[in-house]
């Protein structure tokens, strides 16, 4: 797939344009295009131009650039642009929180060439004191470097999962294989991933390994053996493949799914029961008699446990819950009846109502909420109050002709930096759903951010807080908030908290989701769709809910539309 390559080029172009101080809309178009290309499940080189044009941020110009790169393996304008700025400068720009102005300054004053050098200067406090660089900026730069280094070690699930599935597809089409599954942290749906673990059974293991190490994705072969091989792929990720016997498949799957902490607990239980577990099976300690291992369920059954879903296997209380018969019945993708955070062409989405309705109905949804941005978000073409109410009237008219499906008129209202909502109450009260969120002032003090979120929740018309911590995995840390307090106010005011399923957000995360459930806070899972293919992101959101032990009853958008609207906060 050329997707990652093109995404990287577009991001690089955006960097250079930023250094040159070009039009922010153009820069943002490149970044959005990059993000959306990265998230595509299809290879861009197979997508016809008319369809490319539907991807957010991609107009004639960028579609042409994609075509040029696909056809020639090169992008001339990018090559030319690169010559305009020194290489060291763009390295500096890769540090989250380091803008083009500062990068340029550091480059010119200190001749910083790479990250290690920048880090050293930071630690020696040689950055602060330069014009415009305060101590706080220096601190942020050091934090940014740390995050960047962490990001190289662990990649977002949303980026890795499509790559892993692509590898599986290639293997299936080219090799003699029987069972073929992803294990490790991907199977547990962890939000960031270190490497890809694949498990297979095959009648011809040697031929299978041969195909694996010669996949087009391979950049480097680390190890090649009859049952285990490891490769590095072009995206820099390691992929381990193990081929096991059919009769050990279940035990191997349990072993390589992990987590390590969960496995250790299982092995301790086994030892106490005079048993032994390893990747080959479950055995009697005294005579090595094999009791099971072909199926994963065998392991749990023989230990006297119910089957524990992979998302729970973190030694976070799941073993105790299993022993006491109180494992949750986890919410499932098919329980979701609608999406409550969707953008249209009117703000920064890519589709009109009809296309969204068709796509939502196709996946069996009963409703979606239209939540375009509010005017304060100029960069996302936010709607004025007049335009929003006009949109609402259009939605009302459409609902009259729809049968068994409902559009809910809403907004994603910006929480201004002073805590006011970007629309007055008279406007908000006319809508079916009000999603409120923060899009600016991320570096405000904890106190200020808390005040903004709390004032949003105290607004009688705000039904949902979207992406509450503002994190962008690998790009921006969550802002400083006291989540316990947020959840308390959410509970008290009846405001729902969103699990934003957009793969770089996954916000709130699994730990907070669990906490929210324990505190009785209503939760919704929404995709923040800007493009119909992004409705697929719901699977990521549901995985966060599952990792947070959530059941169908904990999630409001598993309800019918009528019940949902009843449960959402309304003016008392
Ligand atoms: P990550 O860091 O995203 O790759 O997370 P995992 O869980 O995929 O970790 P990884 O790839 O190191 O190992 C895959 C699984 O293999 C892990 O979840 C459990 C199993 N495993 C690996 N090393 C050990 C070990 O030393 N002891 C046990 N019991 N299991 C292990
Ligand atoms: Ca792994
Ligand atoms: Zn949104």
Coordinates of C-alpha atoms and ligand atoms in Angstrom, one line a residue:
X1 CA 0.0 0.0 0.0
X2 CA 1.3 3.4 -0.9
X3 CA -1.0 5.1 1.7
X4 CA 1.6 5.6 4.4
X5 CA 4.1 6.9 1.9
X6 CA 1.7 9.5 0.5
X7 CA 0.5 10.5 4.0
X8 CA 4.1 11.1 5.0
X9 CA 4.8 13.2 2.0
X10 CA 1.7 15.3 2.6
X11 CA 2.7 15.9 6.2
X12 CA 6.2 16.9 5.1
X13 CA 4.7 19.3 2.6
X14 CA 2.5 20.8 5.4
X15 CA 5.6 21.2 7.5
X16 CA 7.5 23.1 4.9
X17 CA 4.5 25.3 4.1
X18 CA 4.3 26.0 7.8
X19 CA 7.9 27.1 7.9
X20 CA 7.3 29.3 4.9
X21 CA 4.3 30.8 6.7
X22 CA 1.8 29.9 4.0
X23 CA -1.9 29.9 4.1
X24 CA -3.1 27.9 7.2
X25 CA -6.1 26.5 5.3
X26 CA -3.8 25.0 2.7
X27 CA -1.6 23.5 5.4
X28 CA -4.6 22.0 7.1
X29 CA -5.8 20.5 3.9
X30 CA -2.6 18.7 3.5
X31 CA -2.7 17.4 7.1
X32 CA -6.2 16.3 6.9
X33 CA -5.6 14.6 3.6
X34 CA -2.6 12.8 5.1
X35 CA -4.6 11.7 8.1
X36 CA -7.5 10.4 6.0
X37 CA -5.2 8.6 3.5
X38 CA -3.5 6.9 6.4
X39 CA -6.8 5.8 7.7
X40 CA -8.0 4.3 4.5
X41 CA -8.5 0.6 4.4
X42 CA -8.0 0.5 0.6
X43 CA -4.8 1.1 -1.3
X44 CA -5.0 4.7 -2.7
X45 CA -3.4 3.5 -5.9
X46 CA -6.5 1.5 -6.6
X47 CA -9.0 4.3 -5.9
X48 CA -10.3 6.2 -9.0
X49 CA -9.9 9.9 -9.1
X50 CA -13.6 10.7 -8.7
X51 CA -13.5 8.8 -5.4
X52 CA -10.3 10.4 -4.3
X53 CA -12.0 13.8 -4.6
X54 CA -14.4 12.7 -1.9
X55 CA -11.7 12.3 0.7
X56 CA -11.7 15.4 3.0
X57 CA -8.9 17.8 2.2
X58 CA -8.4 16.3 -1.3
X59 CA -9.3 18.5 -4.2
X60 CA -8.2 18.4 -7.9
X61 CA -4.7 19.6 -6.9
X62 CA -4.0 16.9 -4.3
X63 CA -5.8 14.2 -6.3
X64 CA -3.4 15.0 -9.1
X65 CA -0.4 14.8 -6.8
X66 CA -1.6 11.4 -5.6
X67 CA -1.9 10.2 -9.2
X68 CA 1.6 11.5 -10.0
X69 CA 3.1 9.7 -7.1
X70 CA 1.3 6.4 -7.8
X71 CA 2.3 6.6 -11.5
X72 CA 5.9 7.8 -11.2
X73 CA 6.9 6.9 -7.6
X74 CA 7.9 10.6 -7.1
X75 CA 6.3 14.0 -6.6
X76 CA 8.2 16.7 -8.4
X77 CA 6.7 19.6 -6.5
X78 CA 7.6 17.9 -3.2
X79 CA 11.2 17.4 -4.4
X80 CA 11.4 21.1 -5.3
X81 CA 9.9 22.2 -2.1
X82 CA 12.3 20.2 0.0
X83 CA 15.2 22.1 -1.6
X84 CA 13.8 25.3 -0.1
X85 CA 14.3 24.3 3.6
X86 CA 17.2 22.6 5.3
X87 CA 16.6 19.0 6.4
X88 CA 17.4 19.6 10.0
X89 CA 14.6 22.1 10.2
X90 CA 11.9 19.7 9.3
X91 CA 13.3 17.2 11.9
X92 CA 12.7 19.9 14.5
X93 CA 9.1 20.4 13.3
X94 CA 8.3 16.8 13.9
X95 CA 8.4 17.6 17.7
X96 CA 4.8 18.0 18.8
X97 CA 4.3 21.5 20.3
X98 CA 7.3 22.9 18.3
X99 CA 5.9 25.3 15.8
X100 CA 7.6 26.5 12.6
X101 CA 8.6 29.9 14.0
X102 CA 10.4 28.4 17.0
X103 CA 11.9 25.7 14.8
X104 CA 13.3 28.3 12.5
X105 CA 14.6 30.3 15.4
X106 CA 16.3 27.3 17.0
X107 CA 17.8 26.3 13.7
X108 CA 19.2 29.7 13.0
X109 CA 20.5 30.5 16.5
X110 CA 21.7 27.2 17.8
X111 CA 22.2 25.3 14.5
X112 CA 20.3 22.4 16.0
X113 CA 20.5 19.5 13.6
X114 CA 18.7 16.6 15.2
X115 CA 16.5 15.6 18.1
X116 CA 19.3 14.4 20.4
X117 CA 21.0 17.8 20.0
X118 CA 17.8 19.6 20.7
X119 CA 17.2 17.5 23.8
X120 CA 20.7 18.2 25.1
X121 CA 20.2 21.9 24.6
X122 CA 16.9 21.7 26.4
X123 CA 18.3 19.8 29.4
X124 CA 21.1 22.4 29.6
X125 CA 18.5 25.1 29.6
X126 CA 20.0 26.7 26.5
X127 CA 16.7 27.1 24.8
X128 CA 15.0 29.4 27.3
X129 CA 16.2 32.9 27.1
X130 CA 16.2 32.9 23.3
X131 CA 13.8 35.5 22.0
X132 CA 10.2 34.4 22.7
X133 CA 11.2 31.1 24.4
X134 CA 10.2 30.9 28.0
X135 CA 11.0 28.2 30.5
X136 CA 7.6 26.7 30.0
X137 CA 8.2 26.5 26.2
X138 CA 11.5 24.7 26.9
X139 CA 9.6 22.2 29.2
X140 CA 7.1 21.6 26.5
X141 CA 9.7 21.0 23.9
X142 CA 11.4 18.4 26.1
X143 CA 8.0 16.8 26.7
X144 CA 7.4 16.8 23.0
X145 CA 10.7 15.0 22.3
X146 CA 9.8 12.4 24.9
X147 CA 6.4 11.9 23.2
X148 CA 8.0 11.6 19.8
X149 CA 10.4 9.0 21.0
X150 CA 7.6 7.1 22.7
X151 CA 5.5 7.4 19.5
X152 CA 8.3 5.7 17.6
X153 CA 8.1 2.8 20.0
X154 CA 4.3 2.4 20.0
X155 CA 2.0 3.2 17.1
X156 CA -1.7 4.0 17.2
X157 CA -3.9 0.9 16.8
X158 CA -5.8 2.8 14.0
X159 CA -2.7 2.9 12.0
X160 CA -1.4 -0.6 12.8
X161 CA -4.6 -2.6 12.4
X162 CA -5.2 -1.9 8.7
X163 CA -1.5 -2.7 8.1
X164 CA -1.9 -6.0 10.0
X165 CA -5.1 -6.9 8.0
X166 CA -3.3 -6.1 4.8
X167 CA -0.5 -8.5 5.7
X168 CA -3.1 -11.2 6.5
X169 CA -4.8 -10.7 3.1
X170 CA -1.5 -11.1 1.3
X171 CA -0.6 -14.2 3.2
X172 CA -4.0 -15.8 2.6
X173 CA -3.9 -15.1 -1.1
X174 CA -0.4 -16.5 -1.6
X175 CA 0.4 -19.2 0.9
X176 CA -0.8 -22.6 2.0
X177 CA -2.5 -21.7 5.3
X178 CA -5.3 -23.1 7.4
X179 CA -5.8 -20.9 10.4
X180 CA -4.4 -17.3 10.4
X181 CA -5.1 -14.8 13.2
X182 CA -3.7 -11.7 14.8
X183 CA -2.7 -12.1 18.4
X184 CA -0.9 -9.8 20.9
X185 CA -2.0 -6.4 21.9
X186 CA -3.9 -5.9 18.6
X187 CA -6.2 -8.7 19.5
X188 CA -6.8 -7.1 22.8
X189 CA -7.5 -3.8 21.0
X190 CA -4.9 -1.8 23.0
X191 CA -4.9 1.8 21.8
X192 CA -1.2 1.7 20.9
X193 CA 0.8 -1.2 19.6
X194 CA 4.5 -2.1 19.7
X195 CA 4.5 -4.9 17.2
X196 CA 2.3 -7.2 15.2
X197 CA 2.0 -10.8 16.3
X198 CA 0.5 -13.3 13.8
X199 CA -0.3 -16.9 14.5
X200 CA -1.0 -19.6 11.9
X201 CA -1.4 -23.3 11.2
X202 CA -0.3 -24.7 7.9
X203 CA 0.2 -28.1 6.3
X204 CA 3.3 -26.7 4.6
X205 CA 5.0 -24.5 7.3
X206 CA 8.2 -24.1 5.4
X207 CA 6.6 -22.8 2.2
X208 CA 4.4 -20.6 4.3
X209 CA 7.4 -19.0 6.0
X210 CA 8.9 -18.5 2.6
X211 CA 6.0 -16.4 1.5
X212 CA 6.0 -14.4 4.7
X213 CA 9.6 -13.3 4.5
X214 CA 9.2 -12.4 0.8
X215 CA 6.0 -10.3 1.2
X216 CA 6.2 -7.0 -0.6
X217 CA 5.8 -5.2 2.7
X218 CA 9.2 -6.5 4.0
X219 CA 12.0 -4.1 4.5
X220 CA 14.3 -6.4 6.5
X221 CA 14.3 -10.0 7.7
X222 CA 15.3 -10.2 11.4
X223 CA 15.0 -13.9 11.8
X224 CA 13.8 -16.8 9.7
X225 CA 13.1 -20.2 11.1
X226 CA 10.8 -23.2 10.5
X227 CA 8.2 -22.1 13.1
X228 CA 9.0 -18.5 13.9
X229 CA 10.1 -15.6 11.7
X230 CA 10.4 -11.9 12.3
X231 CA 10.4 -9.1 9.7
X232 CA 10.5 -5.3 9.7
X233 CA 8.1 -3.7 7.3
X234 CA 8.4 -0.4 5.5
X235 CA 6.5 1.5 8.1
X236 CA 9.2 0.4 10.6
X237 CA 7.0 -2.0 12.5
X238 CA 8.2 -5.5 13.5
X239 CA 6.0 -8.4 12.6
X240 CA 6.4 -11.8 14.2
X241 CA 4.9 -14.9 12.7
X242 CA 4.6 -18.2 14.5
X243 CA 3.3 -21.4 12.8
X244 CA 2.0 -23.9 15.3
X245 CA 0.5 -27.4 15.2
X246 CA -3.2 -27.6 14.9
X247 CA -3.5 -29.4 18.2
X248 CA -1.7 -26.5 20.0
X249 CA -3.4 -23.6 18.2
X250 CA -5.7 -22.6 21.1
X251 CA -3.0 -22.7 23.7
X252 CA -0.6 -20.7 21.4
X253 CA -3.4 -18.2 20.8
X254 CA -4.0 -17.7 24.5
X255 CA -0.3 -17.5 25.1
X256 CA 0.5 -14.9 22.4
X257 CA -2.6 -12.9 22.9
X258 CA -1.4 -12.1 26.5
X259 CA -1.3 -9.9 28.2
X260 CA 1.8 -11.2 29.9
X261 CA 0.3 -10.2 33.3
X262 CA -2.9 -12.1 32.5
X263 CA -1.0 -15.2 31.4
X264 CA 1.1 -15.1 34.6
X265 CA -2.1 -15.2 36.7
X266 CA -3.4 -18.1 34.7
X267 CA -0.2 -20.0 35.1
X268 CA -0.3 -19.4 38.9
X269 CA -3.8 -20.8 39.0
X270 CA -2.7 -23.8 37.0
X271 CA 0.2 -24.5 39.3
X272 CA -2.1 -24.4 42.4
X273 CA -4.3 -27.0 40.7
X274 CA -1.4 -29.3 39.8
X275 CA -1.5 -28.3 36.2
X276 CA 0.8 -26.7 33.7
X277 CA 0.1 -24.2 30.9
X278 CA 2.4 -23.2 28.1
X279 CA 2.0 -22.4 24.4
X280 CA 1.5 -26.0 23.5
X281 CA -1.4 -26.8 25.8
X282 CA -2.6 -27.4 29.3
X283 CA -1.1 -30.5 31.0
X284 CA -1.2 -32.5 34.2
X285 CA 1.9 -31.6 36.2
X286 CA 2.7 -35.1 37.4
X287 CA 2.6 -37.1 34.2
X288 CA 2.5 -34.4 31.5
X289 CA -0.8 -35.7 30.3
X290 CA -2.3 -33.2 27.8
X291 CA -5.8 -32.1 28.8
X292 CA -6.4 -29.6 26.1
X293 CA -5.0 -26.9 23.9
X294 CA -6.6 -27.2 20.5
X295 CA -9.1 -24.5 21.3
X296 CA -8.5 -21.4 23.4
X297 CA -11.6 -22.1 25.5
X298 CA -9.9 -25.4 26.7
X299 CA -7.5 -23.4 28.8
X300 CA -10.2 -21.4 30.6
X301 CA -12.5 -24.3 31.0
X302 CA -10.0 -26.7 32.5
X303 CA -9.0 -23.9 35.0
X304 CA -12.7 -23.7 35.9
X305 CA -13.1 -20.3 34.4
X306 CA -15.6 -18.9 31.9
X307 CA -14.1 -17.7 28.6
X308 CA -12.5 -14.2 29.1
X309 CA -12.7 -12.0 26.1
X310 CA -9.3 -10.7 24.9
X311 CA -10.1 -7.1 25.6
X312 CA -10.3 -7.9 29.3
X313 CA -7.0 -9.8 29.6
X314 CA -5.0 -7.2 31.4
X315 CA -5.0 -8.6 35.0
X316 CA -7.2 -5.7 35.9
X317 CA -9.6 -7.7 38.0
X318 CA -10.9 -10.0 35.2
X319 CA -9.7 -13.2 36.8
X320 CA -11.4 -12.4 40.1
X321 CA -14.6 -11.4 38.3
X322 CA -14.5 -14.6 36.3
X323 CA -14.0 -16.7 39.4
X324 CA -17.0 -15.0 41.1
X325 CA -19.1 -15.2 38.0
X326 CA -19.5 -11.5 37.5
X327 CA -17.7 -11.0 34.1
X328 CA -19.6 -8.3 32.2
X329 CA -21.4 -9.2 29.0
X330 CA -19.5 -6.7 26.8
X331 CA -21.2 -4.4 24.5
X332 CA -20.9 -5.5 20.9
X333 CA -20.6 -3.5 17.6
X334 CA -24.0 -4.8 16.6
X335 CA -25.6 -3.3 19.7
X336 CA -24.9 0.2 18.3
X337 CA -28.0 1.7 16.9
X338 CA -26.7 5.1 15.7
X339 CA -23.9 7.5 15.6
X340 CA -24.2 10.8 17.5
X341 CA -21.3 12.8 16.1
X342 CA -21.3 13.3 12.4
X343 CA -20.2 16.2 10.2
X344 CA -21.6 17.2 6.8
X345 CA -20.3 19.2 3.9
X346 CA -21.8 22.3 5.6
X347 CA -18.9 22.4 8.0
X348 CA -15.8 20.3 7.3
X349 CA -17.4 17.0 6.4
X350 CA -17.5 15.6 2.9
X351 CA -21.1 14.5 2.3
X352 CA -24.6 15.7 2.2
X353 CA -27.5 14.3 4.2
X354 CA -28.6 11.7 1.6
X355 CA -25.1 10.1 1.4
X356 CA -24.8 9.9 5.1
X357 CA -28.3 8.5 5.6
X358 CA -27.7 5.9 3.0
X359 CA -24.4 4.8 4.5
X360 CA -25.9 4.8 8.0
X361 CA -28.9 2.7 7.0
X362 CA -26.6 0.3 5.2
X363 CA -25.0 -0.6 8.5
X364 CA -28.3 -1.0 10.1
X365 CA -28.4 2.2 12.1
X366 CA -31.7 3.7 13.1
X367 CA -30.5 7.3 13.5
X368 CA -27.5 9.6 13.3
X369 CA -27.1 13.1 14.8
X370 CA -25.8 15.8 12.6
X371 CA -23.3 17.8 14.6
X372 CA -21.6 20.4 12.4
X373 CA -19.1 22.8 14.0
X374 CA -20.1 26.2 15.3
X375 CA -18.9 29.5 13.9
X376 CA -16.0 30.0 16.3
X377 CA -14.2 27.2 14.5
X378 CA -13.4 29.2 11.4
X379 CA -10.9 26.7 10.3
X380 CA -13.5 24.0 10.1
X381 CA -16.0 26.2 8.4
X382 CA -18.2 26.4 11.5
X383 CA -21.8 27.4 11.0
X384 CA -23.4 30.6 12.0
X385 CA -26.6 30.4 14.2
X386 CA -28.7 31.3 11.2
X387 CA -27.1 28.6 9.0
X388 CA -27.4 26.1 11.9
X389 CA -31.2 26.8 12.2
X390 CA -31.6 26.6 8.5
X391 CA -29.8 23.2 8.6
X392 CA -32.2 22.1 11.3
X393 CA -35.2 23.0 9.2
X394 CA -33.8 21.0 6.3
X395 CA -33.4 18.1 8.7
X396 CA -36.9 18.4 9.9
X397 CA -38.1 18.3 6.3
X398 CA -36.0 15.2 5.5
X399 CA -37.3 13.4 8.6
X400 CA -40.9 13.8 7.3
X401 CA -40.1 11.7 4.3
X402 CA -37.9 9.1 6.1
X403 CA -39.3 5.9 7.2
X404 CA -37.7 4.0 10.1
X405 CA -34.7 6.2 10.2
X406 CA -34.2 9.6 11.9
X407 CA -31.7 12.4 11.5
X408 CA -31.3 14.2 14.8
X409 CA -30.5 17.9 14.4
X410 CA -27.6 18.9 16.5
X411 CA -24.3 20.8 16.7
X412 CA -20.8 20.3 17.9
X413 CA -20.7 23.6 19.8
X414 CA -17.2 24.9 20.6
X415 CA -16.5 25.6 24.2
X416 CA -14.9 29.0 24.0
X417 CA -11.6 29.7 25.9
X418 CA -13.6 31.7 28.5
X419 CA -16.0 28.8 29.1
X420 CA -18.9 30.3 27.1
X421 CA -20.8 28.2 24.5
X422 CA -20.3 29.4 21.0
X423 CA -24.1 29.5 20.5
X424 CA -26.6 31.2 22.9
X425 CA -29.0 29.0 24.8
X426 CA -32.0 30.1 22.6
X427 CA -30.3 28.4 19.7
X428 CA -29.1 25.3 21.6
X429 CA -32.5 24.7 23.0
X430 CA -34.0 24.1 19.6
X431 CA -31.8 21.2 18.8
X432 CA -32.2 17.4 19.6
X433 CA -28.6 16.9 20.6
X434 CA -25.8 19.3 21.7
X435 CA -22.3 18.0 21.6
X436 CA -19.9 20.4 23.3
X437 CA -16.1 20.2 22.9
X438 CA -12.8 22.1 23.2
X439 CA -10.8 23.0 20.1
X440 CA -8.6 25.7 21.3
X441 CA -6.5 26.8 24.3
X442 CA -5.1 23.3 24.9
X443 CA -2.3 24.7 27.0
X444 CA -4.4 26.5 29.4
X445 CA -4.0 25.7 33.1
X446 CA -5.8 22.8 34.5
X447 CA -8.0 25.2 36.4
X448 CA -9.2 27.0 33.3
X449 CA -9.8 23.9 31.2
X450 CA -11.8 22.4 34.1
X451 CA -13.9 25.5 34.4
X452 CA -14.6 25.4 30.6
X453 CA -15.7 21.7 30.7
X454 CA -17.7 22.2 33.9
X455 CA -19.5 25.2 32.5
X456 CA -20.4 23.2 29.4
X457 CA -21.8 20.4 31.5
X458 CA -23.8 22.9 33.7
X459 CA -25.4 24.3 30.5
X460 CA -28.9 22.9 30.5
X461 CA -28.8 22.1 26.8
X462 CA -25.4 20.4 26.4
X463 CA -26.1 16.7 26.2
X464 CA -22.7 15.3 25.5
X465 CA -19.0 16.3 26.0
X466 CA -17.0 15.2 23.0
X467 CA -13.4 14.0 23.1
X468 CA -13.0 15.2 26.7
X469 CA -9.2 15.1 27.2
X470 CA -8.3 16.4 23.7
X471 CA -5.5 13.8 23.3
X472 CA -4.2 12.9 19.8
X473 CA -2.3 9.7 20.2
X474 CA 1.4 10.3 19.4
X475 CA 0.8 14.0 18.7
X476 CA -0.8 15.7 21.7
X477 CA -1.0 14.6 25.3
X478 CA -4.3 14.8 27.0
X479 CA -4.8 18.2 28.6
X480 CA -4.5 18.4 32.3
X481 CA -7.9 17.7 33.8
X482 CA -9.2 16.0 36.9
X483 CA -11.2 13.3 35.3
X484 CA -12.8 12.2 38.6
X485 CA -14.2 15.6 39.0
X486 CA -15.4 15.8 35.4
X487 CA -17.2 12.5 35.8
X488 CA -18.8 13.7 39.1
X489 CA -20.2 16.7 37.4
X490 CA -21.3 14.7 34.4
X491 CA -23.2 12.4 36.7
X492 CA -24.7 15.2 38.7
X493 CA -25.9 17.1 35.6
X494 CA -26.8 14.1 33.5
X495 CA -24.4 15.0 30.8
X496 CA -23.1 12.1 28.7
X497 CA -19.5 11.5 28.1
X498 CA -18.3 10.5 24.6
X499 CA -15.9 7.8 23.7
X500 CA -14.7 9.4 20.5
X501 CA -13.9 6.5 18.1
X502 CA -11.6 8.5 15.8
X503 CA -8.5 6.3 15.9
X504 CA -6.1 9.0 16.9
X505 CA -8.4 10.2 19.7
X506 CA -10.0 7.2 21.4
X507 CA -11.0 9.7 24.0
X508 CA -12.1 9.0 26.7
X509 CA -9.8 6.0 27.0
X510 CA -10.5 2.5 28.4
X511 CA -9.5 3.3 32.0
X512 CA -11.7 6.4 32.2
X513 CA -14.5 4.5 30.5
X514 CA -14.4 2.0 33.3
X515 CA -14.4 4.7 35.9
X516 CA -17.3 6.4 34.2
X517 CA -19.3 3.2 34.3
X518 CA -18.5 2.7 38.0
X519 CA -19.7 6.2 38.7
X520 CA -22.9 5.7 36.8
X521 CA -22.1 8.3 34.1
X522 CA -24.0 7.9 30.8
X523 CA -21.7 7.1 27.9
X524 CA -22.0 7.4 24.1
X525 CA -19.7 6.0 21.4
X526 CA -19.4 8.3 18.4
X527 CA -17.1 8.3 15.4
X528 CA -16.8 12.1 14.6
X529 CA -17.4 11.0 10.9
X530 CA -16.2 13.5 8.2
X531 CA -16.3 10.8 5.5
X532 CA -18.7 7.9 5.2
X533 CA -15.9 5.3 5.4
X534 CA -15.2 6.7 8.9
X535 CA -18.4 5.2 10.2
X536 CA -16.2 2.1 10.4
X537 CA -14.3 3.7 13.2
X538 CA -17.2 2.7 15.5
X539 CA -15.3 -0.7 16.0
X540 CA -12.4 1.2 17.6
X541 CA -14.8 3.1 19.9
X542 CA -16.6 -0.1 20.9
X543 CA -13.2 -1.7 21.6
X544 CA -12.5 1.1 24.1
X545 CA -15.8 0.4 25.7
X546 CA -15.2 -3.3 25.9
X547 CA -11.7 -2.7 27.4
X548 CA -13.5 -0.5 29.9
X549 CA -15.8 -3.4 30.8
X550 CA -18.9 -1.6 29.4
X551 CA -22.1 -3.5 28.7
X552 CA -24.9 -2.6 26.3
X553 CA -26.9 -0.9 29.0
X554 CA -24.1 1.5 29.8
X555 CA -24.1 3.0 26.3
X556 CA -26.9 5.4 25.3
X557 CA -26.6 4.9 21.6
X558 CA -27.6 1.3 21.9
X559 CA -31.1 2.6 22.7
X560 CA -33.9 3.2 20.2
X561 CA -34.1 6.8 19.0
X562 CA -37.1 7.6 21.2
X563 CA -35.5 6.2 24.4
X564 CA -32.2 7.8 23.6
X565 CA -33.7 11.3 23.3
X566 CA -35.5 10.7 26.5
X567 CA -32.3 9.8 28.3
X568 CA -30.2 12.6 27.0
X569 CA -30.1 15.6 29.2
X570 CA -32.9 18.1 28.7
X571 CA -33.7 21.4 30.4
X572 CA -35.4 20.5 33.7
Ligands
LIG1 P1 2.8 -4.8 22.6 O1 3.8 -4.2 23.5 O2 1.9 -3.9 22.0 O3 3.5 -5.6 21.5 O4 2.0 -5.8 23.5 P2 1.9 -7.4 23.4 O5 1.0 -7.8 24.5 O6 1.5 -7.8 22.0 O7 3.3 -7.9 23.8 P3 4.4 -8.8 23.0 O8 4.3 -8.5 21.5 O9 5.7 -8.5 23.7 O10 4.0 -10.3 23.3 C1 2.9 -10.9 22.8 C2 2.3 -11.8 23.8 O11 3.2 -12.9 24.0 C3 2.1 -11.2 25.1 O12 0.9 -10.5 25.2 C4 2.2 -12.4 26.0 C5 3.2 -13.3 25.4 N1 4.5 -13.1 26.0 C6 5.5 -12.5 25.5 N2 6.6 -12.6 26.3 C7 6.2 -13.3 27.4 C8 6.8 -13.7 28.6 O13 7.9 -13.5 28.9 N3 6.0 -14.4 29.4 C9 4.7 -14.7 29.1 N4 4.0 -15.4 30.0 N5 4.1 -14.3 28.0 C10 4.8 -13.6 27.2
LIG2 CA1 2.8 -7.3 20.2
LIG3 ZN1 -16.4 16.6 15.5

